[in-house]
Coordinates of C-alpha atoms and ligand atoms in Angstrom, one line a residue:
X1 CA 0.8 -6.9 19.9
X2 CA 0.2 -7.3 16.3
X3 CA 1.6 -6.0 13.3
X4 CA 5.2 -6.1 14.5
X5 CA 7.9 -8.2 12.5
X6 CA 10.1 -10.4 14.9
X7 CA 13.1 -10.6 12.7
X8 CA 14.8 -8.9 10.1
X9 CA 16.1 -10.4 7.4
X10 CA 18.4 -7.6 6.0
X11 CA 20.4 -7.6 9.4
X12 CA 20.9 -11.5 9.5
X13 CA 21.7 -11.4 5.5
X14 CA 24.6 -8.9 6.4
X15 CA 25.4 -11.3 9.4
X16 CA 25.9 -14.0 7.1
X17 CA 27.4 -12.4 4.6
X18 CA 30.2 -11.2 6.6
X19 CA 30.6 -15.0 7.6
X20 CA 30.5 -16.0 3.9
X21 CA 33.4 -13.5 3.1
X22 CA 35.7 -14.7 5.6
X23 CA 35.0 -18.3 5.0
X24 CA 36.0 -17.7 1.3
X25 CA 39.3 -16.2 2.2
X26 CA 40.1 -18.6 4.1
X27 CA 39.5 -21.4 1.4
X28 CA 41.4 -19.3 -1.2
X29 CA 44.4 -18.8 0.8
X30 CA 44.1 -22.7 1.6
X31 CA 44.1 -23.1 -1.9
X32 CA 46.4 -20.8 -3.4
X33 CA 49.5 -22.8 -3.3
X34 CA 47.4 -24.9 -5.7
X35 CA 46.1 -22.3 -8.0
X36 CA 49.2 -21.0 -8.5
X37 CA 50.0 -24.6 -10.3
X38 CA 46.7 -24.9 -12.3
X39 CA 45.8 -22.7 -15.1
X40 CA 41.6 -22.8 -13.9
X41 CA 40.1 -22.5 -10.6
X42 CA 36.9 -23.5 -9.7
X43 CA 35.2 -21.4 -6.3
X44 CA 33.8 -24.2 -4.2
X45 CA 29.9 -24.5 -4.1
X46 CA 28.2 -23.4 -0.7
X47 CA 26.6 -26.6 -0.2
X48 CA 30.5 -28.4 -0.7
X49 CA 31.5 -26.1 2.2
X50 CA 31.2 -27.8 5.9
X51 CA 28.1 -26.7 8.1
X52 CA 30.1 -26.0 11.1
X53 CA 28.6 -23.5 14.0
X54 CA 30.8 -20.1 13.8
X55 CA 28.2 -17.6 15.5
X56 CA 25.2 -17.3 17.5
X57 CA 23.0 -13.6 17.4
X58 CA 20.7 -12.5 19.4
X59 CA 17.4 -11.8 18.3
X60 CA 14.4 -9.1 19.6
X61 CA 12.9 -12.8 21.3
X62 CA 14.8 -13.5 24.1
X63 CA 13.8 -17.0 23.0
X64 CA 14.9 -17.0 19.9
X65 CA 18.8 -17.5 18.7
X66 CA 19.9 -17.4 15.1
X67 CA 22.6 -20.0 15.1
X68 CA 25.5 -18.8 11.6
X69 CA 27.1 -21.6 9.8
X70 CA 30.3 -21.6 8.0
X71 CA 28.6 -22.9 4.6
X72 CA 26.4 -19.6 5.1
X73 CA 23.6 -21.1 6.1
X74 CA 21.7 -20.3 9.1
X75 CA 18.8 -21.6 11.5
X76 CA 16.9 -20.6 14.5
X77 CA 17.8 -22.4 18.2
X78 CA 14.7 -21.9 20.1
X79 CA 15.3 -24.2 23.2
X80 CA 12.5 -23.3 24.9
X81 CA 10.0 -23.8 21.6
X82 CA 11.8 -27.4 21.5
X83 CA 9.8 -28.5 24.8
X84 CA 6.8 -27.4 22.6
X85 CA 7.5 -31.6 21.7
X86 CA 6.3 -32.6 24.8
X87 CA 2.4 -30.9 24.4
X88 CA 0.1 -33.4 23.1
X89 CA -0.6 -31.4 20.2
X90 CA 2.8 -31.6 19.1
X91 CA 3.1 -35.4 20.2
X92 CA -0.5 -36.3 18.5
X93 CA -2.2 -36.3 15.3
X94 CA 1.4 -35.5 13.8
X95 CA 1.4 -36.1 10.1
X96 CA 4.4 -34.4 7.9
X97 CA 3.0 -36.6 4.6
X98 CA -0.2 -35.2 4.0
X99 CA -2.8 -32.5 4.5
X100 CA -5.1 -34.1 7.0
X101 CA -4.1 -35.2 10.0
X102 CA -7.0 -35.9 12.0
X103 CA -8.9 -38.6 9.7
X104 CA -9.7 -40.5 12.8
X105 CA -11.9 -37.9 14.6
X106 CA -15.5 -36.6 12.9
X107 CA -16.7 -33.4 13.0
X108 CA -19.3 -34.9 15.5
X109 CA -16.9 -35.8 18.2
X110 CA -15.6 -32.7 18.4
X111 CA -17.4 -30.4 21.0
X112 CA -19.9 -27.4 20.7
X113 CA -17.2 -25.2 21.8
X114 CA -14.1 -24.9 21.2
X115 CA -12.7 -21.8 23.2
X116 CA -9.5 -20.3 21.7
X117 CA -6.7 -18.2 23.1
X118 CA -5.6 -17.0 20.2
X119 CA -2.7 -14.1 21.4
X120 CA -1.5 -16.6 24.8
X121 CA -2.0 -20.2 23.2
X122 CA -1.0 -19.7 20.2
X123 CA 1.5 -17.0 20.4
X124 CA 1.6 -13.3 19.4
X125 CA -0.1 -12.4 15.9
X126 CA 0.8 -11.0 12.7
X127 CA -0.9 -10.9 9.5
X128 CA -0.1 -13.7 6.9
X129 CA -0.5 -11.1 4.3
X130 CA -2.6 -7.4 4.0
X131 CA -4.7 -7.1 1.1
X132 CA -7.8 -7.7 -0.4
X133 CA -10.1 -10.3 -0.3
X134 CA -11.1 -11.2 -3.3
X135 CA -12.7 -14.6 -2.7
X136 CA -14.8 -15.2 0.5
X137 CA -14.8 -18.9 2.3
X138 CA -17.8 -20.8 1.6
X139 CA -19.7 -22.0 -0.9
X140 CA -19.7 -20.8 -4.3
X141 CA -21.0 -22.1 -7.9
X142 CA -21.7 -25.0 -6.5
X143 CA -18.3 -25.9 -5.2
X144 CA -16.5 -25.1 -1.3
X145 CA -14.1 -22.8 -0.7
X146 CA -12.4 -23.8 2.0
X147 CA -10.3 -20.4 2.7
X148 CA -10.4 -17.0 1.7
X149 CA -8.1 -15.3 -1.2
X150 CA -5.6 -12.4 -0.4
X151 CA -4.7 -10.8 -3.9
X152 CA -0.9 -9.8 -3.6
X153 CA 2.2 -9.6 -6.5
X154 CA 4.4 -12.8 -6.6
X155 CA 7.5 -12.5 -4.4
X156 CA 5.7 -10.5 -1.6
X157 CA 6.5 -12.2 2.0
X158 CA 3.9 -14.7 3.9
X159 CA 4.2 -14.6 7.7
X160 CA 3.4 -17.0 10.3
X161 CA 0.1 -15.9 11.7
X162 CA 1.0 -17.1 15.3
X163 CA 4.0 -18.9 16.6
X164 CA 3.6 -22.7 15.7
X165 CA 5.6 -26.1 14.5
X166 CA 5.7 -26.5 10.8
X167 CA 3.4 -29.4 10.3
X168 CA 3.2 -29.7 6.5
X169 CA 6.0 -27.8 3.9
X170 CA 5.4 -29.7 0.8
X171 CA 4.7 -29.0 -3.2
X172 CA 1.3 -30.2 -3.2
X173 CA -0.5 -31.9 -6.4
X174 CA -3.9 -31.4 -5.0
X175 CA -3.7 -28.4 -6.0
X176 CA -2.5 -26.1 -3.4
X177 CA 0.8 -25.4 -5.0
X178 CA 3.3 -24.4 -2.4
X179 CA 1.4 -25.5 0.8
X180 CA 2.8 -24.4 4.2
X181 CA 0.7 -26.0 7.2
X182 CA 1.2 -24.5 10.6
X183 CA -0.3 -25.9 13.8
X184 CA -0.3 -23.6 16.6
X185 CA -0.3 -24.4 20.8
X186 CA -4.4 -24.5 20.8
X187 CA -4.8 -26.6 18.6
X188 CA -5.4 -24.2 15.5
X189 CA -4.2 -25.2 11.9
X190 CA -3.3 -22.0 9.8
X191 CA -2.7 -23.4 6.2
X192 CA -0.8 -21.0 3.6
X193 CA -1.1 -22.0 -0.2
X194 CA 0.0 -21.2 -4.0
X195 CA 3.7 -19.7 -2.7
X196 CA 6.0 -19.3 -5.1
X197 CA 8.6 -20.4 -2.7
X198 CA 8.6 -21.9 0.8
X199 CA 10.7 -20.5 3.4
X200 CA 10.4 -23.2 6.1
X201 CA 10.6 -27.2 6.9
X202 CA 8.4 -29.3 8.1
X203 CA 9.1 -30.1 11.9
X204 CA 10.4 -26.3 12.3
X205 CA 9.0 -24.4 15.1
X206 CA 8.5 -20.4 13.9
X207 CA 7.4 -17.0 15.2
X208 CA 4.0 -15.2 14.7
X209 CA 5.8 -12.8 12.1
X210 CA 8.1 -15.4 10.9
X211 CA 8.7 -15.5 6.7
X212 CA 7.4 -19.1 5.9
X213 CA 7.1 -18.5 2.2
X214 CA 6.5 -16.2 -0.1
X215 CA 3.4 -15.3 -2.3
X216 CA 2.6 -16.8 -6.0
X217 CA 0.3 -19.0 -8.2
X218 CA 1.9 -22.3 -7.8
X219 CA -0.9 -25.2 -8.0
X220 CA -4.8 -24.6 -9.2
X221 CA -4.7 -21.0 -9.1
X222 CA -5.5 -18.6 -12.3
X223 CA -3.5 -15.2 -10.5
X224 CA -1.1 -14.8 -7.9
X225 CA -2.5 -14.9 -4.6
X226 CA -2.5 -16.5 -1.1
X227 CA -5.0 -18.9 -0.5
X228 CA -5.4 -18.8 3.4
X229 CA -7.4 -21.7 5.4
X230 CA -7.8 -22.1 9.5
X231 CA -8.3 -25.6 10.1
X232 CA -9.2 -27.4 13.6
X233 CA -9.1 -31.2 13.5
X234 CA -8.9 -31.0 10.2
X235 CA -12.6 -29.0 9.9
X236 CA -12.4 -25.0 8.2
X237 CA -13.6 -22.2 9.6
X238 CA -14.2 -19.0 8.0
X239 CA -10.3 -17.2 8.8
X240 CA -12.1 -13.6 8.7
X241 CA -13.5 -14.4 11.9
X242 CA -9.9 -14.8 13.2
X243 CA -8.3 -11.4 10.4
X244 CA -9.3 -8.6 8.8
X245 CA -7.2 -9.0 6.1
X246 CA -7.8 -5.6 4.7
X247 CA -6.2 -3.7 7.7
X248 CA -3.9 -6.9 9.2
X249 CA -5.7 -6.8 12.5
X250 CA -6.8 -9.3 14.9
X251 CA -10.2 -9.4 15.4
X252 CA -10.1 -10.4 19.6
X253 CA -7.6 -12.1 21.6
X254 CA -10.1 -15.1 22.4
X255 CA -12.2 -16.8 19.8
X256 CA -15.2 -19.3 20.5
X257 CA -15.7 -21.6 17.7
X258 CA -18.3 -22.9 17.2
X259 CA -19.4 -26.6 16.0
X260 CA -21.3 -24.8 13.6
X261 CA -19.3 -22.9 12.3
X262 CA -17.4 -25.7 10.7
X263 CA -18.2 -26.6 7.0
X264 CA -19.4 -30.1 6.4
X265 CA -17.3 -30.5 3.6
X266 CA -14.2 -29.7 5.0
X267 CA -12.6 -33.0 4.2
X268 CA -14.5 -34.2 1.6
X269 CA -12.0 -34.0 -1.3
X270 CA -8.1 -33.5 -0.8
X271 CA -8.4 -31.4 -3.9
X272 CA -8.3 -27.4 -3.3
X273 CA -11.3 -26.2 -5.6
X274 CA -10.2 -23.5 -6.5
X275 CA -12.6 -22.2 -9.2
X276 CA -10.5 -21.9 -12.6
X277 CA -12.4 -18.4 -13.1
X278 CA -12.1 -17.1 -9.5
X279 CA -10.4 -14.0 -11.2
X280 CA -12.9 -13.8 -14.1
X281 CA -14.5 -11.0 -12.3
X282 CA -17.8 -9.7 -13.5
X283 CA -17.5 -6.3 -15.3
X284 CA -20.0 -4.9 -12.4
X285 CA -17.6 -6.3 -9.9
X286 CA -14.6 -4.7 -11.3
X287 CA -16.3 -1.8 -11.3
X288 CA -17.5 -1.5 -7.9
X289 CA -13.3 -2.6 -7.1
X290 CA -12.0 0.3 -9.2
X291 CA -14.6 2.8 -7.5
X292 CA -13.3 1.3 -4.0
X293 CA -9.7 2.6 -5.0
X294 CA -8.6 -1.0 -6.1
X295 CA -5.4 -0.1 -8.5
X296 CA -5.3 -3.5 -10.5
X297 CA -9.1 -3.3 -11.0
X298 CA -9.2 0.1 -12.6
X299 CA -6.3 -1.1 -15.3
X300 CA -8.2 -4.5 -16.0
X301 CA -11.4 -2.4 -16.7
X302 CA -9.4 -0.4 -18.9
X303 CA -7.6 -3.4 -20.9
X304 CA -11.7 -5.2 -21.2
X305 CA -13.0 -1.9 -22.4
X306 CA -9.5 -1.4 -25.4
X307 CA -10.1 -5.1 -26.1
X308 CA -13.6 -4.6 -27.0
X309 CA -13.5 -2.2 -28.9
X310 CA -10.9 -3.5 -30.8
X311 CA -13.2 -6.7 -31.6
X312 CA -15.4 -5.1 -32.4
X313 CA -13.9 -2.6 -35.3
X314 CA -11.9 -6.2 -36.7
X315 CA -15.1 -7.9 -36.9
X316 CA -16.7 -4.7 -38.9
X317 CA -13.5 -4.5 -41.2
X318 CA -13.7 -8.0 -41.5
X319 CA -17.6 -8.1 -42.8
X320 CA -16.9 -5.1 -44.9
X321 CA -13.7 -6.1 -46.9
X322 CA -14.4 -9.9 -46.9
X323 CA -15.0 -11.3 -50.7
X324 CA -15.8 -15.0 -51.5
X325 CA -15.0 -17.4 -54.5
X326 CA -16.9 -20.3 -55.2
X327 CA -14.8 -23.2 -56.6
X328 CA -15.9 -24.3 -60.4
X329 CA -14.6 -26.5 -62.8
X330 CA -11.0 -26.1 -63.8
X331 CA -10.2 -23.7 -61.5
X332 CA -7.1 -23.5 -59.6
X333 CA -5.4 -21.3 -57.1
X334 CA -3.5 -19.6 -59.7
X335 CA -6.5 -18.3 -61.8
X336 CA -8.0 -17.4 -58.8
X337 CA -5.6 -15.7 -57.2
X338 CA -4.7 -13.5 -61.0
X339 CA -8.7 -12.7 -61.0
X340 CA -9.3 -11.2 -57.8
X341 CA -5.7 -9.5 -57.3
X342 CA -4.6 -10.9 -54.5
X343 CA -1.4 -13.5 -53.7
X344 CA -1.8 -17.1 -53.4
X345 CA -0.5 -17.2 -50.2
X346 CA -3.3 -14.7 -49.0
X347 CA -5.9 -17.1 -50.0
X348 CA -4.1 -20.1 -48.5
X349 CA -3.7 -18.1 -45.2
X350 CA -7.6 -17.0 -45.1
X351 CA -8.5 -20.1 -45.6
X352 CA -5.7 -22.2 -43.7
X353 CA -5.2 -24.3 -46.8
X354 CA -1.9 -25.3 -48.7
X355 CA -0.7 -24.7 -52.3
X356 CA -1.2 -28.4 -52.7
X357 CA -4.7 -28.6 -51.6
X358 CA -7.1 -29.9 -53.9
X359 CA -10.2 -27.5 -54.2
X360 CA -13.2 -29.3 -54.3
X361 CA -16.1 -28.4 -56.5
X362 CA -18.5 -25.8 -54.8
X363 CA -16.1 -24.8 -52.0
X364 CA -16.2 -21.5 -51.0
X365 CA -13.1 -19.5 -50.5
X366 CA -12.4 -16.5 -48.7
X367 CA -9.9 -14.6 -51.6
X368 CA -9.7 -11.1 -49.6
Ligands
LIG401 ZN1 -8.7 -20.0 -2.5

């Protein structure tokens, strides 16, 4: 049930590729009566080519059709997803423009219980990404983390956590980067942010497993990595009640959320604060990372530890081999420069001064 990828890209790639090739010949041979007259020929851009149906393949979703184009392009047909439309959640509260959706209902309208199905509602699960978390949901320095923070390397796939509509597939200036929003059959918001690239359009329905993007630093973020928020009515819940993110499981089929559960400050700002130094882990934290097997961890120790220690020696060569010159009458760059034994430029350079500076009585110059 979860775990398992729906598609795969490599097989529709070669699919389309095949289509790609024959489309070209056949524009070349079209062509070649006029080639033959002109010295250059330019190959015609894919998105100059006409988006005509060729092909339709089957996919592991009886559901699910991948529909091939003759620009090489390609979509999904999902006719029975398209009556999806019809459910009030679809119909309602829709809002492609911006984040929230719900402004109209409080946090105190909603009821004490909201029961989920999370694998029947909302469609079969699969991990939006496996890794670890390095930043919990909740409140920290003072400021609201409204998600949690999967580390990962930039380029890695995002996938849909459960099958959904594409609500929201915008470069957002709040903050959030690369922001996919996905609103599933119960109801549930998943929210998928700081991609280096999105994969999906808003309005498109996709598969738990689905590629809607894939992982970066895009937006407030100091390091690549996927900033993941479960929204209902527009209120965040903690997602680790939903994921472990470590192992990419689901933690139950059904969840009971709770009225309490929701943070208070879910909508108070439209602004993702992200805290600029979420990665400026303490040395004890990296520690306790590199001792749990955490790969990255161990080689940012390491780099900390050769920085300091290179400081450290600079500032003592510094202190030891550092000799002043305090500016008297009549004296000028080039009698310093002779009595010491040093270059002009050296002393113009340790002292971020020009050969046309005037020296001032009493200053005091750093000549070595
Ligand atoms: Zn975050």
């Amino acid at each position: 049930m979860s775990g398992r990828p729906l598609f795969t890209p490599e097989i529709m790639k070669l699919h389309s590729k095949s289509v790609l090739v024959a489309v070209c010949c056949l524009l070349m041979a079209a062509t070649a009566d006029g080639q033959r007259r002109r010295t250059s020929y330019a190959p015609p851009k894919i998105e100059d080519l006409p988006r005509i149906p060729v092909d339709t393949i089957d996919t592991s979703d009886p559901d699910t059709k991948i529909v091939i184009y003759t620009n090489n392009t390609w979509s999904y047909y999902r006719p029975i997803m398209s009556r999806y439309n019809e459910l009030p959640v679809y119909a309602n509260h829709w809002d492609t423009t911006q984040i929230f959706a719900y402004k109209d209902i409080e946090l105190k309208d909603l009821p004490s219980t909201i029961q989920l199905s999370l694998v029947n509602d909302a469609g079969e699960f699969h991990y939006p990404h496996k890794g670890m978390v390095r930043s919990k949901y909740g409140v920290r320095r003072r400021r609201n983390h409204n998600g949690v923070d999967v580390a990962l390397t930039t380029g890695e796939p995002i996938y849909a956590a459960f099958d959904g509509k594409v609500r929201y597939s915008k470069f957002n200036l709040g903050g959030y980067g690369n922001l996919v929003i996905v609103r599933h059959k119960n109801g549930l918001e998943t929210w998928y942010a700081h991609l280096s690239r999105r994969n999906v359009d808003e309005n498109e329905y996709v598969k738990a497993g689905q590629v809607i993007g894939f992982g970066g630093s895009t937006g407030r973020s100091t390091g690549p990595h996927l900033h993941f928020e479960c929204r209902y009515a527009d209120q965040t819940f903690d997602p680790e009640f939903l994921i472990d993110f470590q192992t990419g499981v689901l933690k139950g089929e059904t969840f009971a959320l709770q009225k309490s559960f929701f943070n208070i400050h879910s909508r108070a700002s439209e602004l993702l604060l992200e805290d600029e130094d979420d990665f400026d882990l303490l040395d004890s934290d990296l520690q306790l990372l590199a001792e749990m097997g955490d790969s990255t961890a161990k080689v940012q120790l390491a780099q900390r530890e050769t920085a300091r220690k290179e400081a450290q020696e600079r500032a003592k060569r510094e202190a030891q081999q550092a000799v002043y010159h305090t500016v008297k009458s009549g004296d000028m760059l080039g009698t310093i420069s002779r009595r010491y034994g040093v270059t002009i430029d050296q002393i113009c350079r340790l002292n971020n001064i020009s050969r046309s500076t005037i020296l001032g009585l009493g200053k005091r110059l750093r000549v070595k």
